[in-house]
Short mmCIF file of C-alpha atoms in Angstrom, two decimals:
data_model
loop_
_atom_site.label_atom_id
_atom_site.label_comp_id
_atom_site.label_asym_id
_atom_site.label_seq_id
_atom_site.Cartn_x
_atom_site.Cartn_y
_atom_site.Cartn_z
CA UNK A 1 93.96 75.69 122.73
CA UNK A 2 95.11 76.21 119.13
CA UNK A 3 93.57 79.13 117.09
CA UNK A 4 91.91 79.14 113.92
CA UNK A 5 91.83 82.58 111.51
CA UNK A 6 90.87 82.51 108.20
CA UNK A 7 93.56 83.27 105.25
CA UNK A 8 92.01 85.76 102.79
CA UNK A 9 95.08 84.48 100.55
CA UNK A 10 93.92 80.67 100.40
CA UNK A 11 90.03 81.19 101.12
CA UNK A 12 90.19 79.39 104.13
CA UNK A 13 90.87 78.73 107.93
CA UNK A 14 94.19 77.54 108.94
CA UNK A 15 95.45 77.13 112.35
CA UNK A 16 98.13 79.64 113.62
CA UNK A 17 101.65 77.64 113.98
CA UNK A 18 104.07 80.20 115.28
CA UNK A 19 107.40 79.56 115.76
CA UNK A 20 108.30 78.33 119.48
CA UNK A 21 109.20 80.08 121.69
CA UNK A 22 108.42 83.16 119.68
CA UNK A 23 105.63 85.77 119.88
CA UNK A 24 103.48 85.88 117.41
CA UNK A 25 104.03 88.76 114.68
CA UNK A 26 101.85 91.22 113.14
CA UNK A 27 101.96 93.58 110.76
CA UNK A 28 98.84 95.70 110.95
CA UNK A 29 98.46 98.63 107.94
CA UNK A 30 98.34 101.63 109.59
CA UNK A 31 96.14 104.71 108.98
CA UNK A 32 97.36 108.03 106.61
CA UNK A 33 98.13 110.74 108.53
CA UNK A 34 95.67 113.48 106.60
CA UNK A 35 93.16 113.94 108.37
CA UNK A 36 91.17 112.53 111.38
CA UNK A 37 90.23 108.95 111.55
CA UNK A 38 86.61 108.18 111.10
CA UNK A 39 84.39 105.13 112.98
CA UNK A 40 84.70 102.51 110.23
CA UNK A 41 88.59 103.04 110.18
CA UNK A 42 88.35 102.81 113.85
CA UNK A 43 86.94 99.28 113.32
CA UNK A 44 89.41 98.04 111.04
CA UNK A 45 92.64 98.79 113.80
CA UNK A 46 89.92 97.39 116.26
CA UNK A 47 90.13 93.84 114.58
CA UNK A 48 93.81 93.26 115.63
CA UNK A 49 93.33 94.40 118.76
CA UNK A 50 90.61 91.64 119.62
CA UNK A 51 93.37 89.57 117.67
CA UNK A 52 96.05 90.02 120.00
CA UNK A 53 93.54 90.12 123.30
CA UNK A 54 92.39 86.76 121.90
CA UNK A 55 95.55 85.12 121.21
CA UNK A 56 97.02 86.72 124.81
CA UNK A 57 94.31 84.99 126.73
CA UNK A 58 94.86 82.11 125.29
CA UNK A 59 98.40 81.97 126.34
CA UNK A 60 100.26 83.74 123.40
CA UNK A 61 103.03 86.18 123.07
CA UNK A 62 102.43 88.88 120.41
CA UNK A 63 104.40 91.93 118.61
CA UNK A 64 102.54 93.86 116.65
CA UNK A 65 103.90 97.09 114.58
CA UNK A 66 101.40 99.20 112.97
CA UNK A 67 102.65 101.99 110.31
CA UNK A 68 102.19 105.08 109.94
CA UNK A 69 102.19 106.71 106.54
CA UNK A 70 103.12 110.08 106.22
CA UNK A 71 104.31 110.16 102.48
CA UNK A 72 103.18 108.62 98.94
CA UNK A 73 99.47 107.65 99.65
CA UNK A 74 97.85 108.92 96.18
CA UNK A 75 94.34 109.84 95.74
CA UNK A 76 93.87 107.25 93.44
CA UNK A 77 96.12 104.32 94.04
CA UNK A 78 93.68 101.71 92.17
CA UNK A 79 94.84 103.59 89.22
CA UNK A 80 98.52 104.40 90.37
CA UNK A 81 97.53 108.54 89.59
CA UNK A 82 96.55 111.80 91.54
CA UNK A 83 97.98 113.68 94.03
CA UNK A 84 99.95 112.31 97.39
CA UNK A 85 97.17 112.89 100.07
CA UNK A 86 99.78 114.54 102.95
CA UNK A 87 100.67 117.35 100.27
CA UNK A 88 97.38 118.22 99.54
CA UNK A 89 96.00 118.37 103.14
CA UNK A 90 99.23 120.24 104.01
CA UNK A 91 98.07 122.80 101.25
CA UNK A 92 94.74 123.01 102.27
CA UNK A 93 95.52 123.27 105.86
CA UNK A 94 98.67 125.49 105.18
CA UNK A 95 100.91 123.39 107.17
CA UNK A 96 104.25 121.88 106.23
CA UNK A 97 104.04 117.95 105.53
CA UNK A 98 105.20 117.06 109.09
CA UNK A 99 102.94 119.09 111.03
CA UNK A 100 100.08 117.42 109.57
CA UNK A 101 101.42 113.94 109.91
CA UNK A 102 102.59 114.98 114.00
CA UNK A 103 99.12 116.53 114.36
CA UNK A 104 96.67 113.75 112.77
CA UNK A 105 98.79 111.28 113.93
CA UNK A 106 98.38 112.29 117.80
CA UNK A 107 94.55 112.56 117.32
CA UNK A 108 94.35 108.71 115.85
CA UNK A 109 95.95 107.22 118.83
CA UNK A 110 93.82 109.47 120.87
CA UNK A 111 90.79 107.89 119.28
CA UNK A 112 92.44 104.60 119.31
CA UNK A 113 92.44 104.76 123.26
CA UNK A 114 88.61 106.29 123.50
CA UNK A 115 87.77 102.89 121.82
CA UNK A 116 90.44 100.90 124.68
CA UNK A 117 92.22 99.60 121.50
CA UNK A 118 96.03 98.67 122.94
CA UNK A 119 98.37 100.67 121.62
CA UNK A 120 100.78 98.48 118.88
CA UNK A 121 104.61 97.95 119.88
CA UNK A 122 105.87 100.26 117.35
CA UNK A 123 104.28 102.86 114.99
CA UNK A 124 107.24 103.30 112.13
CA UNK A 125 106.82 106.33 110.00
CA UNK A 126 107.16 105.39 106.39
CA UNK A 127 109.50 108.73 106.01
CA UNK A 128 111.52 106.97 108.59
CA UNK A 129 112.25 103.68 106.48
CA UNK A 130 113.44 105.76 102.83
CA UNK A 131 116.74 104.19 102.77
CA UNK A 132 115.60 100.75 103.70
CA UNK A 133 113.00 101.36 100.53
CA UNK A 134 115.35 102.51 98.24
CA UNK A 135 117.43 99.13 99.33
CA UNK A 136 114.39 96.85 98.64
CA UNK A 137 113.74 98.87 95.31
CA UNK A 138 117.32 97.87 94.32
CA UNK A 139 117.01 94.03 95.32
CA UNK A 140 113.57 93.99 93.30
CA UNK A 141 115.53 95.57 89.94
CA UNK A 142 118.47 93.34 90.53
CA UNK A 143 116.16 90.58 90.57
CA UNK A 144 114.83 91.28 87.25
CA UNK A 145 110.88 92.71 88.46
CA UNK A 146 111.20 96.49 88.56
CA UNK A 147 112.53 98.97 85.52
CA UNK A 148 113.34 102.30 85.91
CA UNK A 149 112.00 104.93 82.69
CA UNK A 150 113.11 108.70 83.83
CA UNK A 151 113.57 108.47 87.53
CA UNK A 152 110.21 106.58 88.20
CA UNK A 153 110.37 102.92 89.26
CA UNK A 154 107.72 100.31 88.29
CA UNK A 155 107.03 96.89 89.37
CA UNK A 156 106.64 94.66 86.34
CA UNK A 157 103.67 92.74 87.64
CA UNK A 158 104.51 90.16 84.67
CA UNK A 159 107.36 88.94 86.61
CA UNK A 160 105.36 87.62 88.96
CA UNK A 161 103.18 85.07 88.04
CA UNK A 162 100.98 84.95 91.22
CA UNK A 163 100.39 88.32 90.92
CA UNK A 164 96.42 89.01 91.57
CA UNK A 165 95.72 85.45 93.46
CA UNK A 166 95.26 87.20 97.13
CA UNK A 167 92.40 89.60 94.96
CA UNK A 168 91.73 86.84 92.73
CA UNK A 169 92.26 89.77 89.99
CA UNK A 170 93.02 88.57 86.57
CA UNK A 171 95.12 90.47 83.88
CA UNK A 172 91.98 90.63 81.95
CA UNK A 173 90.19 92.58 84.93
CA UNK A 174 93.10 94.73 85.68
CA UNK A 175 93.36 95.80 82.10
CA UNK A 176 89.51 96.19 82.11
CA UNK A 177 89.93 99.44 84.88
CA UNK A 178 92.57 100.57 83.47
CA UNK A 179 90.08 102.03 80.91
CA UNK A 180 93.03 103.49 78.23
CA UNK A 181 93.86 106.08 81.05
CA UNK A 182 97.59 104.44 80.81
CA UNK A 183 100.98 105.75 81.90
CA UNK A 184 102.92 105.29 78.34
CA UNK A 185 106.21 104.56 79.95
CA UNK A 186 104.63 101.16 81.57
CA UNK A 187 105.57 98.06 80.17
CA UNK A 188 102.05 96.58 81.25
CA UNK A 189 98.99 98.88 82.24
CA UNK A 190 98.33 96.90 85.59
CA UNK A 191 102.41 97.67 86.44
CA UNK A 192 102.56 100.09 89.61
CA UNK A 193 105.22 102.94 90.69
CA UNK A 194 107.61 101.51 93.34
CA UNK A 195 109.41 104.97 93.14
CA UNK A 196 108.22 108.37 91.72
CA UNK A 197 110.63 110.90 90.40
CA UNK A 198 109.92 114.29 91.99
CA UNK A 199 107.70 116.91 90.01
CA UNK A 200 108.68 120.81 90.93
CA UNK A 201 108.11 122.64 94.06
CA UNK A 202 107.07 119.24 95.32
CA UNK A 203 107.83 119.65 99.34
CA UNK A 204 108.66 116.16 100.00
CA UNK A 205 111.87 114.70 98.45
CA UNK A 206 114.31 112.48 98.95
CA UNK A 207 117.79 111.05 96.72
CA UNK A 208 118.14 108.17 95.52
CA UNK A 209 119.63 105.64 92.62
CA UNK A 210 117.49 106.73 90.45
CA UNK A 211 117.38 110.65 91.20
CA UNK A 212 115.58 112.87 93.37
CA UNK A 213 112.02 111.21 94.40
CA UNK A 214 109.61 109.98 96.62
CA UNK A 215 108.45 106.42 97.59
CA UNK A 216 105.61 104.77 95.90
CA UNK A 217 102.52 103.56 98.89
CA UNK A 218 102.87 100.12 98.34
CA UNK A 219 107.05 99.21 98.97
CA UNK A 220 106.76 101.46 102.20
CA UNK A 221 104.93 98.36 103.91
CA UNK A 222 107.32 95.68 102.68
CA UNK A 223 110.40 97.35 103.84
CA UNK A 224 109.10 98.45 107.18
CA UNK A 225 107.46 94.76 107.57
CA UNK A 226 110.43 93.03 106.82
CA UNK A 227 112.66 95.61 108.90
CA UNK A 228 111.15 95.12 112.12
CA UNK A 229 109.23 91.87 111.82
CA UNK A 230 112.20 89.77 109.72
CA UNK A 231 111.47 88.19 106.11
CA UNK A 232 109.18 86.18 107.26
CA UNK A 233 106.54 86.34 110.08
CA UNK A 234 102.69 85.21 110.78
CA UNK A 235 99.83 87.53 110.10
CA UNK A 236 98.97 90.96 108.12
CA UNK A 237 95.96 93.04 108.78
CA UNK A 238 94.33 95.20 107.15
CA UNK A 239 90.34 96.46 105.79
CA UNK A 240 88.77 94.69 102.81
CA UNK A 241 89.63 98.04 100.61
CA UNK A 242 93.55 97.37 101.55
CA UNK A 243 93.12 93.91 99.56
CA UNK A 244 93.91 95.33 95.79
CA UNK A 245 95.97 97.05 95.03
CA UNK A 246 98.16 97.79 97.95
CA UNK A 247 98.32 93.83 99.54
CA UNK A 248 98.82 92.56 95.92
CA UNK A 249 101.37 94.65 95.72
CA UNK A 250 103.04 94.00 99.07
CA UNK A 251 102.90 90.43 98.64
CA UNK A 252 104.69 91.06 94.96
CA UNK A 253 106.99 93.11 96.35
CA UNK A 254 108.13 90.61 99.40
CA UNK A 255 107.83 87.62 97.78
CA UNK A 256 109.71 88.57 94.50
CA UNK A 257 112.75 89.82 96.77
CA UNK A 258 112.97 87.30 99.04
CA UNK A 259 111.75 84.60 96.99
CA UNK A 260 109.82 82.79 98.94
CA UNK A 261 106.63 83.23 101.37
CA UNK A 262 106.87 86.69 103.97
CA UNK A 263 103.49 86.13 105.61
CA UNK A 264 101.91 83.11 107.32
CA UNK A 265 97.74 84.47 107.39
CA UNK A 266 96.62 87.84 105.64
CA UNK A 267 93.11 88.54 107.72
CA UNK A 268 91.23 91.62 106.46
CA UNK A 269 88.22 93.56 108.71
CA UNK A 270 85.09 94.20 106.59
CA UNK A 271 83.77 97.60 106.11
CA UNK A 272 81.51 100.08 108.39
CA UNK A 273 78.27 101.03 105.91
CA UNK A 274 76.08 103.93 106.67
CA UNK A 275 72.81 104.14 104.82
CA UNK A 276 74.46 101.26 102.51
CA UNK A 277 77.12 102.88 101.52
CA UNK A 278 81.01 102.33 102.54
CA UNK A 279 81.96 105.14 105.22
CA UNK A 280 84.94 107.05 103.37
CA UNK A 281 86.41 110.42 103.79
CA UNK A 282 86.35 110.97 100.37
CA UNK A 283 82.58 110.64 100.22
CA UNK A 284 82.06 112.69 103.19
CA UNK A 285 79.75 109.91 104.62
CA UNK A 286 81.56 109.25 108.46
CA UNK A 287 81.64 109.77 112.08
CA UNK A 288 84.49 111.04 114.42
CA UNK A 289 84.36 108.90 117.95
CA UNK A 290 84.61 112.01 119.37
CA UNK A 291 81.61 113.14 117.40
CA UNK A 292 79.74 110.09 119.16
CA UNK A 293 80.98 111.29 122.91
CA UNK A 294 79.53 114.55 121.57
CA UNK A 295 75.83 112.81 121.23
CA UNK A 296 75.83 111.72 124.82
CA UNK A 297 77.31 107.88 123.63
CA UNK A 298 79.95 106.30 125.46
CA UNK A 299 82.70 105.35 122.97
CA UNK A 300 83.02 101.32 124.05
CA UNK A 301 79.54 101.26 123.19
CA UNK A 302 80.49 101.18 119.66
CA UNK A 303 83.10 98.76 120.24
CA UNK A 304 80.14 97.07 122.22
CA UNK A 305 78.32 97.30 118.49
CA UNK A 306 81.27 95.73 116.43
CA UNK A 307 81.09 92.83 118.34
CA UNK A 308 77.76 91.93 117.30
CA UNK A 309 79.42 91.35 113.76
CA UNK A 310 82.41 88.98 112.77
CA UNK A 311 85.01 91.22 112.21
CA UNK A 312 85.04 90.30 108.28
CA UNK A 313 81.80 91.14 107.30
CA UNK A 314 80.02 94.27 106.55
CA UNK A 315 78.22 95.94 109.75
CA UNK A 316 75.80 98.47 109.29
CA UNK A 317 75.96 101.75 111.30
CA UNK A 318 73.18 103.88 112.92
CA UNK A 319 73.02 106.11 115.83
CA UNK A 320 69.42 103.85 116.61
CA UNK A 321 71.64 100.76 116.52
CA UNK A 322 74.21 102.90 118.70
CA UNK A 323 71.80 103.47 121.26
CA UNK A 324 70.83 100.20 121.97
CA UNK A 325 74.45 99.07 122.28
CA UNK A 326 75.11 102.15 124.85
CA UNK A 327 71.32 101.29 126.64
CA UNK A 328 72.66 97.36 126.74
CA UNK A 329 76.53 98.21 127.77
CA UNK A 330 75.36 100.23 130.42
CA UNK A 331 72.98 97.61 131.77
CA UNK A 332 75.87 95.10 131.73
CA UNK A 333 78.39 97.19 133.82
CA UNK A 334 75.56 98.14 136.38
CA UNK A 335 75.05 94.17 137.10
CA UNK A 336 78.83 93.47 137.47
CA UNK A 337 79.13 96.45 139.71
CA UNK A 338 75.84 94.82 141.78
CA UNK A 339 77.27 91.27 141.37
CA UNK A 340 81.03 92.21 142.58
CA UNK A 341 79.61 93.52 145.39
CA UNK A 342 77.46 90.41 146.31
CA UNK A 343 78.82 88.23 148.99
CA UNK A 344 79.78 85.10 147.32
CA UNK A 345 81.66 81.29 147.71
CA UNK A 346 84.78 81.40 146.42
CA UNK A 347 85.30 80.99 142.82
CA UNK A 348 84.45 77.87 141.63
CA UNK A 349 86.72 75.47 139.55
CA UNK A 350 83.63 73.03 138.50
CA UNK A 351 83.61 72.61 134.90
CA UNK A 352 80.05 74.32 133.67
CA UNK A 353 81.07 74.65 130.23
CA UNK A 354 81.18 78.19 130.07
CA UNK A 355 84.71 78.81 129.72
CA UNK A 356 85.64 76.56 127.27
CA UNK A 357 82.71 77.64 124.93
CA UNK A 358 84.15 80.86 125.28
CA UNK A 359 87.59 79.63 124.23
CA UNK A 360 86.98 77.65 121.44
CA UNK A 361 84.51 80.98 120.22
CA UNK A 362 87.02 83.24 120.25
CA UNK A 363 90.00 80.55 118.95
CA UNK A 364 87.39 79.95 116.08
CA UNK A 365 88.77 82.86 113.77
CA UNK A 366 87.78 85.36 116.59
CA UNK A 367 84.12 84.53 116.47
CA UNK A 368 83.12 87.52 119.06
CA UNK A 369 79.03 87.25 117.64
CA UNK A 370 79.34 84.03 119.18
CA UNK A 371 81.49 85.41 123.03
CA UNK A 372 79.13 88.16 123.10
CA UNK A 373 76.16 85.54 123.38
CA UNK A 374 77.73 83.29 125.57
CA UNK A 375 77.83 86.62 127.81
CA UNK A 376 73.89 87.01 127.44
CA UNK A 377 73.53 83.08 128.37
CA UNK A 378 76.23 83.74 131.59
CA UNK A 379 73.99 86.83 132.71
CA UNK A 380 70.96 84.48 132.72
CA UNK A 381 72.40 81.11 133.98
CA UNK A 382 72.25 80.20 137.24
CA UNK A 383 75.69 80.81 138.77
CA UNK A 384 76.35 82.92 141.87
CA UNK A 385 76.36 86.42 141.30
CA UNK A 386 79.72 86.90 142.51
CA UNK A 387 81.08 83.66 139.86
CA UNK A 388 79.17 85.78 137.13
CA UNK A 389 81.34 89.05 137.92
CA UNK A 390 84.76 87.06 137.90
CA UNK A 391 84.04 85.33 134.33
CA UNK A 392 82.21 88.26 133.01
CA UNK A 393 85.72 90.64 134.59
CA UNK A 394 88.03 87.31 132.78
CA UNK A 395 86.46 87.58 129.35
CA UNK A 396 86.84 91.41 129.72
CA UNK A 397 90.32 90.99 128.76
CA UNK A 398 89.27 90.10 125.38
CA UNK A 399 86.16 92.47 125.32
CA UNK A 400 87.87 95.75 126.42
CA UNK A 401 84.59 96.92 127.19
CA UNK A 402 85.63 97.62 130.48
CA UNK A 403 83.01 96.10 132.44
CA UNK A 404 85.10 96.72 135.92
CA UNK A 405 84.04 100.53 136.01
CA UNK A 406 81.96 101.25 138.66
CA UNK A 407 78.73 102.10 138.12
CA UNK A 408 77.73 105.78 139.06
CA UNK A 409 74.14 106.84 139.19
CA UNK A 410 74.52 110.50 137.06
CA UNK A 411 71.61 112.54 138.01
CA UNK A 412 70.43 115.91 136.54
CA UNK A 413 72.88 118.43 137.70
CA UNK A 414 70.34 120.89 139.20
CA UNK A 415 68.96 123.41 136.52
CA UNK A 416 69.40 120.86 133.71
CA UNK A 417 65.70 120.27 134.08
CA UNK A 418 64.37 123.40 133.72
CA UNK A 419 66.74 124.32 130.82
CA UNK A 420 65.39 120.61 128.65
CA UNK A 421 61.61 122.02 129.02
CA UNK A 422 62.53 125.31 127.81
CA UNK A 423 64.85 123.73 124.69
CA UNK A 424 61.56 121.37 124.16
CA UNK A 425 59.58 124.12 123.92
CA UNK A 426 61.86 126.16 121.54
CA UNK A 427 61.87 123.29 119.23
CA UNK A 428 57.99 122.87 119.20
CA UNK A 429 57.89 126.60 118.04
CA UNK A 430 60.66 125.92 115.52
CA UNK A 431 63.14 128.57 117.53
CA UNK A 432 66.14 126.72 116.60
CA UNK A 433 68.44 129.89 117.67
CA UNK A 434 67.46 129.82 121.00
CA UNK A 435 67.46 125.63 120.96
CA UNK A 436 71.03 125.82 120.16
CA UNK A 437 71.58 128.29 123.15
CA UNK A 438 69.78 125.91 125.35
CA UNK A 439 71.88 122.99 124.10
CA UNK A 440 75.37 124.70 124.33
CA UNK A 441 74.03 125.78 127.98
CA UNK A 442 72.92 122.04 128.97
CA UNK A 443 76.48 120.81 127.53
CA UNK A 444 78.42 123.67 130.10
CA UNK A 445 76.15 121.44 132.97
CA UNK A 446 77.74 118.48 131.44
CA UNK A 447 74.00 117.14 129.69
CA UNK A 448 74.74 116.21 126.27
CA UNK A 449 71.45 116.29 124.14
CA UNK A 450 70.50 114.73 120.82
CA UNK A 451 67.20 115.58 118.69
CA UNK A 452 65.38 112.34 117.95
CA UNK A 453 61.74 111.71 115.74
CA UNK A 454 60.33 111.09 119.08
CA UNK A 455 62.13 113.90 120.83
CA UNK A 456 65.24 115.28 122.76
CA UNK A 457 67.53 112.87 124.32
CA UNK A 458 69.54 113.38 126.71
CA UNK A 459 72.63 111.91 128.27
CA UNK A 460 74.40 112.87 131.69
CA UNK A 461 78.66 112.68 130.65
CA UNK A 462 80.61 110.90 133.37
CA UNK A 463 83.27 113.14 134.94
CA UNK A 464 85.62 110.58 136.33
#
């Protein structure tokens, strides 16, 4: 069956057409390695994930390299200004450059694998890949669409006359943001730094043609792309917010090197809102996963929750909405447990539809709203128990909601009960020192508790 993803670059659903005999290639943006991850970036790196699940069960190779960047990521690269974000966490933290990036970068794939997202074939480090940027820099000068003014490097976006048709961004609307807060030594306001000559006491610096520097955000992506996935190759993921300016500028940056087309499909996850606003970690709005375990919540049940929404639209977050995903999760694993354990006819071949309406779902630009229903119609329907475990256990491998672990009844441990009575209590008489010493007391027992309008809830933690 032949899959269907829409192109964020022509508007549109095209049908995947990779070469034969060849795996499919992606190039996923990766996180910066400044500080934790939150739940909404979480979802973006989720989106390729269900990408390569879906394309593998469906009978697809796939190699996908995800970046790290550990160097050049400004605080304001809209407006190609600010500070690089791994120097300033390193000063806040007082760590050297590399101990953040070693130290933020262990915790994202930890909370990559509390969400059963499959780790990507490679994970370059963009201070890995100077020399190969420095290289493409050259090629892009050579060519005629970069200039050099004191050491920094800029792209000359009017060298490229496509330039703003994957953000459908106009010169008019670039120079509209610009808002006269213009580097003088541009040739055009919307033109962005490819290389930046080093400031003093700046801690991360590296030689090149043009003197001692440090690589612009965008070119790390197109050298490290075209590195390890070859100058040309079949999708690019990334969140909405990755769109402008840092896609624009990849696909400037490829395209006016190599002169011709890099990537097949750019697909782009939507954003994570809470309370209507974007999650960021500049606004201080966001969740860890881990903060989620913390609240009792099993961490698949908010991958359980992202695939109530197609992956390119906006999903709203609450810890209400949460719940009912953990409450519904759980429900689901209990009756595969029950149902695998059912004496049953062996599986049956007999066409009932439900397979290939699962297919063509999930080959229809990964339409998981639509899977995720056709698993509430399968728990209904009337198949044997046992033929409801195997498809539910089959689909799995596109889920990752691991609906194979055994269920285990979790009880109170004994003493847990006493200890939520007495925490109730404190909280009806507004003793919110001793409620605390309750909860940190329940938590040693393993009985994570969360204060709710209509109460404490709690939530036994499975040990195994």
């Amino acid at each position: 069956m032949g899959v269907r993803l829409y192109n964020t670059l022509t508007r549109q659903k095209e049908e995947l057409r990779p070469e034969p005999g060849q795996a499919i290639r992606i190039y996923s943006c990766g996180p910066t390695v400044y500080r934790y991850a939150h739940i909404g970036n979480l979802r973006t790196f989720m989106f390729p994930d269900l990408l390569r699940r879906t394309v593998g069960y469906l009978g697809f190779g796939t190699r996908q390299v995800m970046n790290i960047t550990d160097v050049g990521h400004l605080t304001d690269d809209t407006f190609d200004r600010g500070e690089d974000k791994m120097l300033v966490s390193a000063r806040l933290e007082g760590k050297s450059p590399e101990d953040i990036a070693n130290f933020y970068t262990s915790a994202f794939k930890d909370d990559m694998a509390l969400l059963n997202i499959r780790a990507a074939d490679l994970y370059p480090r963009a201070t890995e890949f100077i020399p190969q940027m420095t290289q493409l820099i050259e090629r892009l000068v050579g060519a005629g669409h970069a200039y050099e003014v004191d050491g920094t490097v800029y792209y000359d976006i009017s060298s490229f006359p496509a330039y703003g048709r994957l953000s459908r961004n106009t010169t008019d609307k670039l120079l509209a943001g610009v808002r006269g807060e213009v580097d003088p030594r541009k040739r055009n306001p919307g033109d962005f730094t490819l290389w930046k000559a080093a400031g003093e006491h700046r801690l991360q610096v590296w030689p090149s043609p043009w003197g001692p520097g440090f690589p612009g955000w965008h070119i790390e992506c197109s050298a490290m792309s075209m590195t390890l996935l070859g100058e040309r190759f079949d999708i690019h993921t990334g969140g909405a917010d990755n769109v402008f300016p840092h896609h624009e500028a990849e696909i400037a940056q490829s395209e006016g090197a190599t002169g011709h087309r890099v990537v097949g499909v750019w697909m782009h996850g939507g954003l994570l809102l809470l309370r209507g606003s974007r999650m960021a970690k500049s606004a201080g709005n966001f969740f860890r996963i881990t903060e989620l375990i913390d609240q009792g919540f099993d961490p698949l049940a908010f991958r359980y929750l992202a695939l109530q929404a197609k992956y390119r639209t906006k999903l709203s977050f609450s810890t209400e909405g949460l719940a009912g995903a953990n409450r519904a999760l759980e429900q689901l694993r209990r009756k595969v447990s029950e149902w695998s354990a059912a004496a049953g006819a062996a599986p049956s071949e007999a066409e009932d539809g439900f397979e290939t309406r699962f297919r063509e779902a999930i080959s229809d630009d990964l339409d998981l709203p639509s899977a995720m229903a056709l698993v509430a119609e399968l728990v209904r329907s009337e198949l044997q128990p046992a033929e409801k475990a195997r498809r539910l256990l089959a689909w799995d491998h596109v889920l990752g909601l691991d609906l194979g672990r055994g269920w285990v009844e979790r009880p109170l441990p004994e003493g847990a009960a006493a200890l939520l009575e007495a925490r109730e209590a404190a909280r009806v008489n507004k003793d919110f020192e001793e409620s605390d010493r309750l909860r940190d007391q329940l938590a040693a027992l393993g009985v994570a508790v969360t204060d709710t309008l209509s109460g404490q809830r709690w939530t036994v933690r499975l040990t195994r």
